[in-house]
Amino acid sequence: MIRIGIYGYGNLGRGIESAISQNSDMELVAVFTRRDPASLKINSDARVMSASDALSMVGKIDVMIICGGSATDLPIQTPELARHFNVIDSFDTHAKIPEHFDNVDASAKAGSHTAMISVGWDPGMFSLNRMYAGAILPEGKDYTFWGKGVSQGHSDAIRRIDGVADAKQYTIPVDEALTSVRSGSNPELTTRQKHTRECFVVAKEGADLARIENEIKTMPNYFADYDTTVHFISKDELDKNHSGIPHGGFVIRSGVTGNGNKHIIEYSLKLDSNPEFTASVIVAYARAVARLASEGSFGCKTVFDIAPAYLSPKSSAQLRKELL
Amino acid sequence: MIRIGIYGYGNLGRGIESAISQNSDMELVAVFTRRDPASLKINSDARVMSASDALSMVGKIDVMIICGGSATDLPIQTPELARHFNVIDSFDTHAKIPEHFDNVDASAKAGSHTAMISVGWDPGMFSLNRMYAGAILPEGKDYTFWGKGVSQGHSDAIRRIDGVADAKQYTIPVDEALTSVRSGSNPELTTRQKHTRECFVVAKEGADLARIENEIKTMPNYFADYDTTVHFISKDELDKNHSGIPHGGFVIRSGVTGNGNKHIIEYSLKLDSNPEFTASVIVAYARAVARLASEGSFGCKTVFDIAPAYLSPKSSAQLRKELL
């Protein structure tokens, strides 16, 4: 059995807990929280412990899955914990990945542990598919589309506008752009041509709706470069119809071989629950981390460094027989 | 530079030659043929040599790409050559993969070489995607659809019918079946519900068309279990509109997490040239084989055993920065 610890118990942590229950070679040993452990109700029989007591579990946890946020938690937590545990995180600030990798790598090597960063679907499975497709079709072009799905960052940005009580934002890929990419015509697409943004907003009583709509649509970086639709709805409607966290997207490589023969490689995800799917990817890679650690392969890894077979509970002979 | 040999120069061998020209870290050293080398015209400056002289090139070729057929060539050629070279093949008789693996593995280990079998898209990239998706969503169901594409085996079967001068057969996935799978409803689909078969047949003068059509549609294993359409066309039409070798398909996993949240993972290929795409996959993995050999990782491998980064000409740091 692979003994797992969950460090941080939000949406992602709960998703990990649920994913572990689908994998019979894994066991959730403990959930670590910065809240008062006595106040935290979890969905399994695992121990709930204070994050500050984590080191008392050294030797009792094979892989610590760190479920903090990328902005301020993971840059500190992952290097710290990698000194004492095999770890895995879902660090997703793309621009800071090289720096995070170096910090975690140094720390994991110092502690003789295996660490893995930026696991999930983007970064994660999308990155992997960009890499495979690019290696197979060196002469080609990559396209990534996101959605339809809820962007937490954009929803938060709307909520910070004066007069907004609550909000949910969907990122939606533009069908015409997808069709054009799939045709192999290798179009140059602007930000506006690739995605639209749809916002469901609950306004506070008496708020100026026209002003809110204008503030959303003209917000730099978040909305100004997109065709944005704003719907004002009631809190009840928001809770009833927009409480899920769906997401997904498309990674497409359009390439050419030989005498102008076109090829389209497409990987797509349609996810009812973004955090539960991300958790499922992480849990499969936690298996790989445990195995690599037991082989003495220390330091920091990413999805690019790990042979696919390490993710599966099946033996290599079984994989060849059943899946090749 | 990775020095490549091509062993067998049919459609696949020509595809390999073309793919090598897209990869600046590779060099085609020699093409080996069982025909008279003097009679073989190739599309590059590589040497053309007799297959029987292959061993004279030991030490001058880093990876030998074996382009024979799976029925009778590869079961003999790959184990033989793996004793003297690092090798890669596209063995695609699914049921015999375990046996072929064992033979090649023993031979590669005896010769201290790295070998890789069953590389391409199915087996190959489709297998890989079945494996990743199954590891991520343990509670779910796999679907593979092929096409729209030309099946060489089915075209050959039609050509063997009395009165048929030439023929091309397309395998076509049924749209309704794809839609139903993508909905997450996990349907049980019969052979007939998944694919249709469309045949373009050139009949010999005076042949009984009704008899030919009936023989096609009732042919056991090949057509009897499918809805099959037969079009009789002229040789000119066949050459003009059906000379390509397109193919492709879909690997879909439909799974569930948590409280009934559905997820769809889909990988699809749309290929103008089946042999050129297969060749492109093989050439990327030839890079991996060369690297593994230089690390002393001997024996037989499959796509499951090879970390993705080995396929790319980019460094690990570059991959993390640009693609993660």
XYZ file of C-alpha atoms in Angstrom:
648
model
C 0.000 0.000 0.000
C 1.162 3.504 -0.830
C 0.640 5.696 2.225
C -0.563 9.188 1.290
C -0.710 12.438 3.240
C -2.807 15.400 2.114
C -1.382 18.784 3.030
C -4.185 21.368 2.782
C -7.860 20.464 2.642
C -9.765 22.668 0.176
C -11.456 21.615 -3.075
C -8.292 19.931 -4.327
C -7.596 18.155 -1.027
C -11.128 16.758 -0.957
C -10.666 15.640 -4.571
C -7.465 13.789 -3.591
C -9.261 12.081 -0.719
C -11.969 10.941 -3.115
C -9.491 9.796 -5.791
C -7.530 7.711 -3.278
C -10.709 5.760 -2.534
C -10.746 4.687 -6.227
C -7.215 3.242 -6.053
C -6.952 0.055 -4.036
C -3.146 0.221 -3.738
C -3.337 3.507 -1.821
C -4.227 4.489 1.687
C -4.889 7.973 3.059
C -2.960 8.206 6.323
C -3.442 11.798 7.395
C -4.819 15.170 6.371
C -2.793 18.183 7.496
C -4.507 21.511 8.011
C -3.565 25.008 9.136
C -7.001 25.282 10.719
C -7.805 23.790 14.128
C -7.732 20.025 13.399
C -10.619 19.466 15.791
C -12.820 21.735 13.660
C -12.111 19.964 10.367
C -14.582 17.342 9.186
C -13.231 15.098 6.436
C -14.858 12.391 4.327
C -12.677 9.448 5.358
C -11.210 7.732 8.422
C -7.790 9.355 8.063
C -6.243 11.282 10.934
C -6.607 15.039 10.880
C -3.455 16.738 12.114
C -2.090 20.225 12.404
C 0.144 21.251 9.518
C 2.758 22.184 12.100
C 2.949 18.553 13.259
C 3.684 17.178 9.789
C 7.278 16.225 10.606
C 6.060 13.833 13.266
C 4.800 11.684 10.375
C 8.160 11.276 8.658
C 8.538 7.570 7.819
C 4.807 6.978 8.009
C 3.875 8.681 4.737
C 5.189 7.579 1.349
C 3.967 10.598 -0.621
C 2.775 13.944 0.667
C 0.334 15.589 -1.723
C 0.521 19.339 -1.243
C -2.749 21.087 -2.026
C -1.896 24.725 -1.351
C -2.248 27.675 -3.724
C 0.404 28.525 -6.307
C 0.643 32.205 -5.423
C 2.005 32.049 -1.889
C 1.656 28.504 -0.439
C 3.472 26.144 -2.793
C 6.647 28.211 -3.379
C 7.321 27.783 0.359
C 5.583 24.502 1.246
C 6.883 22.258 -1.539
C 10.622 22.957 -1.036
C 10.202 22.738 2.758
C 8.310 19.451 2.725
C 10.500 17.917 -0.028
C 13.349 17.887 2.470
C 11.431 15.412 4.642
C 8.925 13.633 2.375
C 8.399 12.532 -1.181
C 6.043 15.227 -2.444
C 3.828 16.224 -5.324
C 2.135 19.529 -6.078
C 0.030 21.222 -8.768
C 2.008 24.477 -9.036
C 0.435 26.285 -11.978
C 2.083 29.681 -12.322
C 3.613 28.826 -15.706
C 6.169 31.653 -15.744
C 7.634 30.657 -12.372
C 7.934 26.926 -13.006
C 11.716 26.952 -13.710
C 12.419 28.773 -10.412
C 10.061 26.532 -8.433
C 11.623 23.451 -10.031
C 15.135 24.503 -9.009
C 14.095 25.176 -5.405
C 12.238 21.890 -5.045
C 14.979 19.945 -6.817
C 17.705 21.212 -4.485
C 15.628 20.495 -1.437
C 14.495 17.024 -2.558
C 18.055 16.021 -3.407
C 19.310 17.313 -0.050
C 16.716 15.150 1.697
C 17.073 12.158 -0.670
C 13.456 12.387 -1.711
C 11.474 12.304 -4.940
C 9.430 15.386 -5.739
C 7.107 16.241 -8.567
C 5.680 19.648 -9.439
C 3.009 21.118 -11.706
C 0.833 18.023 -11.957
C -2.768 18.293 -13.152
C -4.149 18.995 -16.591
C -2.653 22.395 -17.446
C 0.130 22.265 -16.465
C 0.096 18.484 -16.654
C -1.724 16.418 -19.255
C -1.977 19.369 -21.653
C 1.780 19.982 -21.360
C 2.454 16.314 -21.987
C 0.312 16.321 -25.098
C 1.959 19.490 -26.412
C 5.309 17.764 -25.923
C 4.444 14.423 -27.545
C 2.721 16.099 -30.498
C 5.594 18.527 -31.044
C 8.161 15.723 -31.008
C 6.107 13.704 -33.516
C 5.320 16.573 -35.886
C 8.317 18.939 -35.772
C 6.864 21.038 -38.602
C 3.591 22.282 -37.178
C 1.774 24.646 -34.900
C 0.290 24.249 -31.399
C -3.079 25.503 -30.290
C -4.532 25.366 -26.780
C -8.155 26.238 -26.090
C -9.681 26.274 -22.606
C -13.266 25.649 -21.625
C -16.086 25.575 -21.487
C -15.231 26.082 -17.860
C -15.196 28.220 -14.761
C -12.189 30.460 -14.304
C -11.704 31.058 -10.598
C -9.405 34.041 -11.166
C -11.855 35.807 -13.461
C -14.793 35.086 -11.151
C -12.794 36.592 -8.280
C -11.959 39.677 -10.344
C -15.657 40.313 -10.941
C -16.448 39.827 -7.253
C -14.020 42.605 -6.360
C -16.067 45.163 -8.355
C -18.087 47.541 -6.221
C -21.759 46.529 -6.142
C -21.139 42.834 -6.951
C -22.370 40.305 -4.381
C -21.251 37.138 -6.219
C -20.203 36.041 -9.697
C -19.159 33.112 -11.859
C -17.217 33.441 -15.107
C -17.098 30.876 -17.930
C -14.333 30.749 -20.516
C -15.709 29.417 -23.814
C -13.684 28.380 -26.860
C -14.975 29.828 -30.116
C -16.349 27.069 -32.367
C -15.230 28.726 -35.607
C -11.655 28.941 -34.313
C -11.649 25.242 -33.362
C -13.068 24.285 -36.757
C -10.484 26.365 -38.550
C -7.615 24.800 -36.546
C -8.932 21.287 -37.159
C -9.024 21.949 -40.907
C -5.227 22.147 -40.881
C -5.200 25.711 -42.211
C -2.880 26.850 -39.372
C -4.679 30.141 -38.731
C -3.161 33.011 -36.738
C -5.772 33.645 -34.062
C -6.113 36.685 -31.816
C -7.129 36.382 -28.168
C -10.603 37.592 -29.125
C -10.943 35.015 -31.885
C -10.075 32.070 -29.622
C -12.286 32.496 -26.547
C -15.345 34.358 -25.342
C -16.162 35.087 -21.698
C -19.598 34.749 -20.161
C -20.296 36.226 -16.728
C -23.155 35.503 -14.355
C -23.313 38.299 -11.812
C -25.376 38.781 -8.658
C -25.574 42.538 -8.009
C -26.098 44.081 -4.590
C -29.420 45.820 -4.108
C -29.522 49.212 -5.759
C -26.204 48.746 -7.576
C -25.701 50.449 -10.949
C -25.834 47.490 -13.349
C -24.686 49.450 -16.386
C -21.568 50.594 -14.532
C -20.779 47.052 -13.319
C -21.193 45.645 -16.813
C -18.921 48.335 -18.216
C -16.290 47.780 -15.518
C -16.233 44.065 -16.300
C -16.046 44.445 -20.069
C -13.244 47.016 -19.970
C -11.128 45.362 -17.256
C -7.564 45.148 -18.616
C -5.974 41.665 -18.981
C -9.074 39.912 -17.675
C -11.830 40.960 -20.099
C -10.867 43.908 -22.333
C -9.378 41.676 -25.043
C -12.409 39.370 -25.218
C -15.996 39.461 -26.366
C -17.673 39.346 -22.976
C -21.313 38.760 -22.134
C -22.712 39.775 -18.746
C -25.905 38.316 -17.290
C -27.346 39.672 -14.050
C -29.088 36.905 -12.142
C -30.360 36.264 -8.618
C -28.293 34.590 -5.908
C -30.738 31.669 -6.027
C -30.199 31.224 -9.747
C -26.425 31.379 -9.317
C -26.505 28.739 -6.592
C -28.872 26.526 -8.527
C -27.362 26.665 -12.012
C -23.753 27.695 -11.519
C -22.492 25.908 -8.432
C -20.387 23.343 -10.340
C -16.726 23.731 -11.243
C -16.648 22.273 -14.759
C -13.701 22.842 -17.076
C -11.800 21.342 -19.939
C -10.192 22.301 -23.186
C -8.337 21.256 -26.294
C -4.676 20.844 -27.220
C -4.273 20.593 -30.965
C -1.167 20.244 -33.080
C -1.522 20.743 -36.787
C 1.488 19.541 -38.732
C 2.763 18.556 -42.137
C 4.883 15.656 -43.415
C 6.237 14.573 -46.771
C 4.685 16.197 -49.758
C 2.206 18.437 -47.927
C 0.315 15.733 -46.063
C -1.563 17.314 -43.146
C -2.024 15.733 -39.745
C -4.115 16.828 -36.775
C -3.375 15.521 -33.266
C -6.031 16.558 -30.769
C -6.318 15.950 -27.023
C -9.387 17.174 -25.245
C -10.926 17.102 -21.801
C -14.533 17.657 -20.771
C -14.657 17.741 -16.979
C -17.625 18.025 -14.640
C -15.278 18.837 -11.767
C -11.985 20.586 -12.355
C -10.577 19.897 -8.846
C -11.631 16.224 -8.840
C -10.031 15.593 -12.233
C -6.859 17.451 -11.247
C -6.788 15.317 -8.104
C -7.157 12.143 -10.163
C -4.124 13.072 -12.262
C -2.116 13.875 -9.140
C -3.007 10.588 -7.455
C -1.885 8.574 -10.510
C 1.430 10.457 -10.449
C 1.718 9.927 -6.678
C 2.000 6.227 -7.519
C 4.876 7.087 -9.857
C 6.562 9.204 -7.168
C 6.377 6.369 -4.654
C 7.934 3.956 -7.156
C 10.686 6.329 -8.233
C 11.515 7.016 -4.595
C 11.788 3.298 -3.881
C 14.198 3.039 -6.834
C 16.299 5.863 -5.384
C 15.500 8.277 -8.203
C 15.619 11.487 -6.161
C 15.197 15.155 -7.036
C 12.409 17.039 -8.763
C 10.490 15.619 -11.736
C 7.738 16.809 -14.028
C 5.320 14.915 -16.268
C 8.019 14.964 -18.958
C 10.408 12.885 -16.851
C 8.183 9.984 -15.881
C 7.674 6.871 -17.978
C 3.925 6.257 -18.416
C 4.018 2.735 -16.920
C 4.856 4.212 -13.493
C 1.335 5.698 -13.307
C -0.496 2.422 -13.649
C -1.162 -0.190 -10.970
C -0.763 -2.841 -13.696
C 2.524 -4.658 -14.292
C 4.493 -3.976 -17.469
C 3.576 -7.414 -18.829
C -0.112 -6.709 -18.171
C 0.107 -3.316 -19.857
C 1.696 -4.841 -22.959
C -0.896 -7.593 -23.122
C -3.995 -5.531 -22.381
C -3.320 -2.016 -23.607
C -0.592 -2.021 -26.270
C 23.895 13.420 -34.802
C 21.874 10.240 -34.424
C 22.796 7.894 -37.257
C 19.786 5.997 -38.601
C 19.479 2.917 -40.793
C 16.248 1.982 -42.545
C 15.722 -1.759 -42.990
C 13.061 -2.250 -45.668
C 11.987 0.431 -48.112
C 8.217 0.381 -48.717
C 5.666 3.048 -47.754
C 6.855 3.082 -44.156
C 10.542 3.191 -45.064
C 9.949 6.155 -47.367
C 8.002 7.843 -44.557
C 10.966 7.341 -42.206
C 13.329 8.837 -44.773
C 11.059 11.865 -45.073
C 10.617 12.248 -41.293
C 14.384 12.159 -40.715
C 14.720 15.186 -42.984
C 12.500 17.125 -40.519
C 14.783 16.350 -37.565
C 18.084 18.193 -37.637
C 19.714 15.974 -35.006
C 19.348 12.885 -37.217
C 21.118 11.568 -40.249
C 20.068 8.745 -42.551
C 23.148 6.611 -43.103
C 21.876 3.689 -45.137
C 18.797 2.004 -46.536
C 18.850 -1.798 -46.523
C 16.809 -3.714 -49.064
C 16.186 -7.327 -50.018
C 15.880 -6.192 -53.631
C 18.917 -5.538 -55.814
C 20.380 -2.350 -54.255
C 21.343 -1.058 -57.694
C 17.681 -1.108 -58.735
C 16.389 0.881 -55.746
C 15.932 4.614 -56.167
C 15.579 6.479 -52.869
C 14.777 10.116 -52.088
C 17.970 11.009 -50.202
C 21.756 10.734 -50.427
C 21.962 7.738 -48.097
C 23.724 4.564 -49.193
C 21.547 1.767 -50.507
C 22.827 -1.604 -49.342
C 21.752 -5.190 -49.492
C 19.911 -6.385 -46.393
C 22.386 -9.247 -46.239
C 25.255 -6.758 -45.731
C 23.650 -5.069 -42.712
C 26.180 -6.435 -40.228
C 28.977 -4.619 -42.053
C 27.436 -1.407 -40.668
C 27.675 -2.372 -37.002
C 29.148 0.616 -35.151
C 28.128 3.033 -37.916
C 24.391 3.078 -37.169
C 22.942 4.227 -33.846
C 19.394 3.025 -34.449
C 18.135 0.593 -37.084
C 14.493 1.259 -37.958
C 12.957 -1.987 -39.169
C 10.169 -1.434 -41.679
C 9.099 -4.989 -42.469
C 5.628 -6.472 -42.164
C 4.265 -7.835 -38.895
C 3.093 -11.165 -40.285
C 6.380 -12.752 -41.303
C 9.200 -10.143 -41.415
C 9.376 -8.548 -37.981
C 9.089 -11.707 -35.833
C 12.400 -12.781 -37.423
C 14.108 -9.489 -38.320
C 13.724 -7.592 -35.051
C 15.192 -10.254 -32.728
C 18.007 -10.929 -35.231
C 18.958 -7.314 -35.697
C 18.555 -6.448 -31.981
C 21.582 -8.639 -31.311
C 23.761 -6.256 -33.348
C 22.008 -2.881 -33.379
C 19.690 -0.699 -31.338
C 16.400 -1.258 -33.128
C 12.836 -0.061 -33.360
C 9.850 -1.600 -35.138
C 6.101 -1.086 -35.607
C 4.972 -4.661 -34.894
C 1.179 -4.425 -34.849
C -0.208 -7.941 -34.371
C -1.713 -7.093 -30.976
C -2.206 -10.690 -29.841
C 1.429 -11.623 -30.451
C 3.037 -8.608 -28.778
C 3.978 -10.433 -25.523
C 5.776 -13.186 -27.462
C 7.518 -10.720 -29.789
C 8.555 -8.621 -26.775
C 10.153 -11.606 -25.039
C 12.094 -12.627 -28.150
C 13.367 -9.119 -28.829
C 14.146 -8.504 -25.161
C 16.303 -11.623 -24.858
C 18.157 -10.812 -28.027
C 18.703 -7.116 -27.221
C 19.991 -7.955 -23.746
C 22.322 -10.604 -25.159
C 23.760 -8.004 -27.532
C 23.708 -5.124 -25.004
C 21.375 -3.102 -27.178
C 18.198 -1.076 -26.735
C 15.153 -2.236 -28.669
C 11.663 -0.880 -28.970
C 8.654 -2.607 -30.513
C 5.114 -1.734 -31.589
C 5.700 1.965 -32.207
C 3.266 3.991 -34.283
C -0.257 5.143 -33.487
C -2.114 1.878 -32.829
C -0.205 0.239 -31.269
C 1.632 3.340 -30.094
C 0.050 6.696 -29.341
C -3.416 5.150 -28.950
C -2.045 2.595 -26.478
C -0.317 5.360 -24.553
C -3.509 7.364 -24.317
C -5.517 4.331 -23.202
C -2.928 3.794 -20.477
C -2.731 7.393 -19.214
C -6.515 7.805 -19.250
C -7.080 4.505 -17.449
C -4.570 5.393 -14.735
C -6.195 8.795 -14.218
C -9.805 7.599 -14.223
C -9.794 4.082 -12.719
C -13.603 3.977 -12.725
C -14.473 4.299 -16.378
C -14.713 2.733 -19.786
C -12.455 2.838 -22.868
C -13.603 3.296 -26.426
C -11.460 3.177 -29.562
C -12.814 4.192 -32.959
C -10.807 3.984 -36.177
C -11.146 6.111 -39.282
C -12.101 7.639 -41.451
C -9.316 5.728 -43.118
C -8.112 3.149 -45.542
C -7.773 -0.389 -44.236
C -5.108 -2.168 -46.268
C -6.231 -5.599 -45.072
C -9.851 -5.035 -46.057
C -8.891 -3.554 -49.420
C -6.741 -6.627 -50.072
C -9.610 -8.941 -49.121
C -11.850 -7.303 -51.721
C -9.123 -7.525 -54.372
C -8.985 -11.292 -53.903
C -12.639 -11.664 -54.982
C -13.109 -13.092 -58.470
C -13.951 -10.327 -60.976
C -12.356 -7.493 -58.952
C -9.565 -5.543 -60.660
C -8.825 -3.126 -57.812
C -10.436 -1.815 -54.615
C -10.092 0.556 -51.686
C -11.934 0.176 -48.386
C -12.645 2.949 -45.875
C -13.437 2.305 -42.215
C -15.736 5.036 -40.896
C -16.697 5.644 -37.264
C -20.424 6.113 -36.721
C -21.195 9.685 -35.610
C -24.074 8.681 -33.334
C -21.819 6.251 -31.475
C -19.141 8.920 -30.966
C -21.741 11.405 -29.742
C -23.174 8.891 -27.341
C -19.722 8.042 -25.914
C -18.837 11.731 -25.536
C -22.042 12.304 -23.564
C -20.645 10.140 -20.770
C -23.517 7.660 -20.990
C -21.067 4.707 -21.266
C -23.040 2.834 -23.945
C -22.453 -0.818 -24.813
C -21.803 -0.708 -28.555
C -21.850 -3.581 -31.023
C -19.355 -3.849 -33.873
C -22.079 -2.682 -36.271
C -22.909 0.349 -34.140
C -19.317 1.590 -33.986
C -18.101 1.538 -37.584
C -19.376 1.344 -41.147
C -17.348 0.165 -44.150
C -17.357 1.843 -47.536
C -15.840 0.070 -50.540
C -14.804 1.499 -53.895
C -14.445 -1.340 -56.339
C -13.141 -1.517 -59.897
C -14.712 -4.571 -61.549
C -13.182 -6.491 -64.422
C -15.033 -6.242 -67.715
C -18.136 -8.406 -67.782
C -17.959 -9.286 -64.077
C -21.192 -9.958 -62.190
C -21.478 -6.855 -59.986
C -24.337 -8.184 -57.872
C -22.329 -11.295 -57.003
C -19.228 -9.231 -56.104
C -21.264 -6.908 -53.901
C -22.845 -9.872 -52.158
C -19.495 -11.601 -51.641
C -18.091 -8.449 -50.055
C -21.041 -7.795 -47.772
C -21.240 -11.360 -46.483
C -17.490 -11.947 -46.040
C -17.000 -13.308 -42.483
C -14.802 -11.280 -40.075
C -14.107 -8.587 -42.663
C -17.574 -7.268 -43.582
C -20.425 -9.484 -42.371
C -20.685 -7.751 -38.984
C -20.788 -4.243 -40.483
C -23.113 -2.076 -42.516
C -21.161 -2.056 -45.755
C -21.641 0.130 -48.810
C -20.183 -0.886 -52.176
C -19.577 1.577 -55.025
C -18.431 0.361 -58.423
C -16.206 2.946 -60.058
C -13.720 3.132 -62.924
C -9.974 2.597 -62.512
C -9.476 6.273 -63.413
C -11.819 7.387 -60.646
C -10.092 5.105 -58.139
C -6.676 6.477 -59.045
C -7.871 10.067 -59.026
C -9.986 10.133 -55.848
C -8.741 7.220 -53.749
C -4.969 7.093 -54.120
C -4.224 8.520 -50.660
C -3.664 6.513 -47.480
C -5.522 8.630 -44.918
C -6.419 7.275 -41.502
C -7.018 8.284 -37.920
C -9.349 7.593 -35.081
C -10.408 8.321 -31.539
C -9.458 6.985 -28.102
C -11.992 8.044 -25.517
C -12.174 7.294 -21.822
C -15.369 8.124 -20.032
C -15.016 8.066 -16.260
C -16.565 9.151 -13.001
C -15.156 10.722 -9.835
C -16.572 11.834 -6.493
C -20.291 12.208 -6.367
C -21.080 11.180 -9.955
C -18.987 13.825 -11.719
C -18.359 12.725 -15.298
C -15.147 13.252 -17.219
C -14.307 12.626 -20.865
C -10.694 12.277 -22.017
C -10.400 12.134 -25.792
C -7.368 11.709 -28.057
C -7.887 11.848 -31.777
C -5.849 11.725 -34.958
C -6.780 12.908 -38.443
C -4.026 11.818 -40.805
C -3.572 12.492 -44.504
C -0.919 9.783 -44.679
C -0.997 6.805 -42.354
C 2.566 5.618 -43.188
C 4.095 9.100 -42.925
C 2.505 9.729 -39.537
C 3.499 6.290 -38.257
C 7.020 7.060 -39.464
C 7.012 10.388 -37.600
C 6.126 8.637 -34.341
C 8.849 6.041 -34.913
C 11.501 8.655 -35.643
C 10.712 10.553 -32.409
C 11.068 7.282 -30.491
C 14.281 6.477 -32.365
C 15.728 9.527 -30.597
C 14.634 7.984 -27.295
C 16.190 4.630 -28.215
C 19.523 6.304 -29.047
C 19.531 8.110 -25.698
C 18.539 5.069 -23.664
C 21.258 3.044 -25.397
C 23.844 5.683 -24.555
C 22.706 5.458 -20.906
C 23.142 1.678 -21.004
C 19.442 0.974 -20.613
C 19.343 -2.247 -22.649
C 16.579 -4.711 -23.490
C 13.192 -4.251 -25.102
C 10.938 -1.263 -24.375
C 7.498 -0.112 -25.433
C 5.872 3.319 -25.385
C 4.868 2.627 -21.767
C 8.485 2.435 -20.626
C 9.878 5.639 -22.049
C 9.751 8.999 -20.297
C 8.272 11.587 -22.681
C 11.279 13.939 -22.497
C 13.409 11.351 -24.323
C 11.387 11.958 -27.499
C 12.133 15.641 -27.766
C 15.265 17.310 -29.106
C 14.772 19.993 -26.440
C 16.568 19.908 -23.081
C 14.587 19.219 -19.915
C 15.016 22.852 -18.819
C 13.686 24.041 -22.186
C 10.722 21.686 -21.983
C 9.812 22.959 -18.522
C 10.123 26.585 -19.589
C 8.376 26.342 -22.958
C 5.865 23.512 -22.732
C 4.924 22.850 -19.102
